[in-house]
Amino acid sequence: TKIHHNIKVLVVFSTAVRKLSLSSGSRPKVCIVGGGPAGFYTAQHLLKAQDDVIVDVYERLPVPFGLVRFGVAPDHPEVKNVINTFTQTAQHERCFFHGNVNVGVDVTVKELKKAYHAVVLSYGAEANRCMGVPGEDLAGVFSARDFVGWYNGLPSNQKLNPDLNCETVVILGQGNVALDVARILLSPLDMLKKTDITQHALEALTASRVRRVLIVGRRGPLQIAGTIKEVREMINLPDTTADMLPADFKGISETLKGRNAEQNSGTYFCFPCVSLPQGSGEDAKAVPTGQMEDLECGMVISSIGYKSLPIDPCVPFEHRGAIIPNDMGRVLDTAGLYCSGWVKRGPTGVIATTMNDSFDTARVLLKDMKEGTLDLSVNKPGAQEITALLQERGNTHRNTQKKKNADCTLFSRKKNTLLTNSQKFKTF
Ligand code: FAD
């Protein structure tokens, strides 16, 4: 309609004015690769601490927030609340979100470095750690990354189609992700229905026959990488029995006092270990017991961790630790290049850990600006140049400048939670 057309013209005009005013003069221009927690926390600190810096966030997926959207379990809405803070950052007048830009493929880091005063790499850890044992690629064996992506609506995992027509699932690894997966497999449907789990996952779980989850680890339950909150959630899961050997929990019996493992028996999970811990605390090592056991199961989910991959030949990469080698967030031997989040320190820690290290990186970057290590005397074209490059290369799906529209369709502010995943992807 005419009214609609006028509004559209007005929006385009006001965006153009804003662009013009922001592009004038020699303002520090920083580009961030990756729109997950690390990217948004780095942006937040830069924007808050310096009132002339312009921040562009380039994200491979059409939508922002990385693992907060596609990793964090749907029954943890309190964790997903950080999205509100990230949305505020995305809406900041000096922050721009460019979705559907796969850095290293659509545009090189070298091109970004040329267009910006500084580039921060915050692209997380997208690959799986593999065990390297035979059968890892058989049908019915999934990585936790894919399984989590499936129930959280990651487009690339939508067709995973796990066969839940089995009684027993074995999860390899005993970290928080393993516990998330076990909980989702065993949670009563009434609980799952209240979350933003995808409709296809909810339907599959409704038909699921899974009643037993074995969470297998190398060492004993006291050495598991999961945190007490997640273990407690498992133990407290309605209609589920936690089957754990008291002898394995010497020293924490106080924590478990008062629990009655026999109180319900609908579903069941336990923590078998395939070796005995030798030594204590952080230094405890896994030593094989030599005892073998066959576990009959219909599905295996490998949850032994994530790892980062190199993004571009011009960026140093430490293959052993699978991180970008850095000093406090400054990429080694590469002026103007910084990193934050999982790609900086490895795929461990919670969002709060990622927040602290991203703030550290932003502080170091600002210090370099202040002390002249970063040359701000030259005017840099920033997004103008990169957008032209992407258009030239036919990257038609980008949703640059559409972040506010996207926000309206992606979040339900009323309930402070995400809408269902199917609704999330309507716009793209
Ligand atoms: P990510 O969140 O992975 O963000 C990286 C972003 O970079 C992604 O959006 C990705 O698409 C993008 N990207 C990748 N490659 C490119 C490229 N080439 N070009 C452009 N963009 C790119 N923490 C908690 O505190 N509570 C929890 O309950 C919790 N649950 C978790 C559940 C799971 C399954 C996982 C894996 C982690 C969980 N965490 C949780 C940890 C938390 O998610 C991480 O600490 C945090 O997401 C790391 O942030 P990041 O920005 O470094 O990485």
CSV table of C-alpha atoms and ligand atoms in Angstrom, one decimal, residues 32-40 58-61 63-68 70-73 76 78-79 101-105 122-126 144-145 148 151-152 176-177 180 229-230 306 311 340-345 348-354 357-358, ligand 1:
chain,number,residue,atom,x,y,z
A,32,ILE,CA,33.9,-8.6,15.2
A,33,VAL,CA,33.7,-12.1,13.6
A,34,GLY,CA,31.0,-14.2,15.3
A,35,GLY,CA,27.7,-13.1,16.9
A,36,GLY,CA,27.8,-15.3,20.0
A,37,PRO,CA,28.4,-14.2,23.6
A,38,ALA,CA,32.1,-13.5,23.0
A,39,GLY,CA,31.3,-11.2,20.0
A,40,PHE,CA,28.5,-9.4,21.8
A,58,TYR,CA,29.7,-10.4,11.1
A,59,GLU,CA,27.9,-13.7,11.7
A,60,ARG,CA,27.9,-16.9,9.6
A,61,LEU,CA,24.3,-17.7,10.5
A,63,VAL,CA,20.6,-14.9,13.3
A,64,PRO,CA,22.7,-13.8,16.2
A,65,PHE,CA,23.7,-15.2,19.7
A,66,GLY,CA,25.6,-18.4,18.8
A,67,LEU,CA,25.4,-21.2,21.4
A,68,VAL,CA,23.0,-19.2,23.6
A,70,PHE,CA,21.7,-23.2,19.5
A,71,GLY,CA,23.6,-24.8,22.4
A,72,VAL,CA,22.0,-23.8,25.8
A,73,ALA,CA,19.3,-26.3,26.7
A,76,HIS,CA,17.3,-23.2,30.8
A,78,GLU,CA,17.2,-18.1,32.8
A,79,VAL,CA,20.5,-18.7,30.9
A,101,VAL,CA,28.4,-13.8,6.3
A,102,ASN,CA,30.8,-16.7,6.5
A,103,VAL,CA,34.2,-15.1,7.2
A,104,GLY,CA,36.9,-17.1,5.5
A,105,VAL,CA,34.5,-18.0,2.7
A,122,SER,CA,35.1,-14.5,18.3
A,123,TYR,CA,33.9,-17.3,16.1
A,124,GLY,CA,33.7,-20.0,18.8
A,125,ALA,CA,34.4,-23.7,18.5
A,126,GLU,CA,32.2,-25.2,15.8
A,144,ALA,CA,26.2,-34.1,21.0
A,145,ARG,CA,26.8,-31.0,19.0
A,148,VAL,CA,21.8,-30.4,20.7
A,151,TYR,CA,16.5,-30.0,19.5
A,152,ASN,CA,17.5,-26.3,19.4
A,176,ASN,CA,27.4,-30.4,31.2
A,177,VAL,CA,26.4,-31.0,27.6
A,180,ASP,CA,21.8,-31.5,29.1
A,229,LYS,CA,23.8,-27.6,39.3
A,230,GLU,CA,23.4,-29.9,36.3
A,306,TYR,CA,34.0,-29.0,21.0
A,311,ILE,CA,39.4,-19.6,9.8
A,340,SER,CA,37.8,-13.5,22.4
A,341,GLY,CA,35.7,-16.4,23.7
A,342,TRP,CA,36.1,-20.1,23.0
A,343,VAL,CA,38.5,-19.5,20.1
A,344,LYS,CA,40.7,-17.5,22.4
A,345,ARG,CA,40.9,-19.9,25.4
A,348,THR,CA,35.4,-24.6,28.3
A,349,GLY,CA,33.6,-22.4,30.8
A,350,VAL,CA,30.2,-20.9,31.1
A,351,ILE,CA,28.9,-17.7,29.6
A,352,ALA,CA,30.2,-15.7,32.6
A,353,THR,CA,33.7,-16.9,31.8
A,354,THR,CA,33.2,-15.9,28.2
A,357,ASP,CA,37.6,-12.8,28.8
A,358,SER,CA,35.7,-10.8,26.2
B,1,FAD,P1,29.7,-19.3,20.2
B,1,FAD,O1,28.6,-19.2,21.2
B,1,FAD,O2,29.9,-20.6,19.5
B,1,FAD,O3,29.6,-18.1,19.2
B,1,FAD,C1,30.4,-18.1,18.0
B,1,FAD,C2,29.6,-17.5,16.9
B,1,FAD,O4,30.5,-17.3,15.7
B,1,FAD,C3,28.5,-18.4,16.4
B,1,FAD,O5,27.3,-17.6,16.3
B,1,FAD,C4,28.9,-18.9,15.0
B,1,FAD,O6,27.9,-19.1,14.1
B,1,FAD,C5,29.8,-17.7,14.5
B,1,FAD,N1,30.8,-18.1,13.5
B,1,FAD,C6,31.5,-19.3,13.5
B,1,FAD,N2,32.3,-19.3,12.4
B,1,FAD,C7,32.1,-18.1,11.8
B,1,FAD,C8,32.6,-17.5,10.6
B,1,FAD,N3,33.5,-18.2,9.8
B,1,FAD,N4,32.2,-16.3,10.2
B,1,FAD,C9,31.2,-15.6,10.9
B,1,FAD,N5,30.7,-16.2,12.1
B,1,FAD,C10,31.1,-17.4,12.5
B,1,FAD,N6,27.0,-21.7,29.3
B,1,FAD,C11,26.3,-21.4,30.4
B,1,FAD,O7,26.6,-20.4,31.1
B,1,FAD,N7,25.1,-22.0,30.7
B,1,FAD,C12,24.6,-23.0,29.9
B,1,FAD,O8,23.6,-23.6,30.2
B,1,FAD,C13,25.4,-23.5,28.8
B,1,FAD,N8,25.0,-24.5,28.0
B,1,FAD,C14,25.7,-24.9,27.0
B,1,FAD,C15,25.2,-25.9,26.2
B,1,FAD,C16,26.0,-26.4,25.1
B,1,FAD,C17,25.5,-27.5,24.3
B,1,FAD,C18,27.2,-25.7,24.8
B,1,FAD,C19,28.1,-26.2,23.7
B,1,FAD,C20,27.7,-24.7,25.6
B,1,FAD,C21,27.0,-24.2,26.7
B,1,FAD,N9,27.4,-23.2,27.5
B,1,FAD,C22,26.6,-22.8,28.5
B,1,FAD,C23,28.6,-22.5,27.2
B,1,FAD,C24,28.4,-21.2,26.4
B,1,FAD,O9,27.5,-21.5,25.3
B,1,FAD,C25,29.8,-20.7,25.8
B,1,FAD,O10,30.5,-20.2,26.9
B,1,FAD,C26,29.6,-19.5,24.9
B,1,FAD,O11,28.6,-19.7,23.9
B,1,FAD,C27,31.0,-19.3,24.1
B,1,FAD,O12,30.8,-18.1,23.4
B,1,FAD,P2,31.5,-17.8,22.0
B,1,FAD,O13,31.0,-16.6,21.5
B,1,FAD,O14,33.0,-18.0,22.1
B,1,FAD,O15,31.1,-19.0,21.0
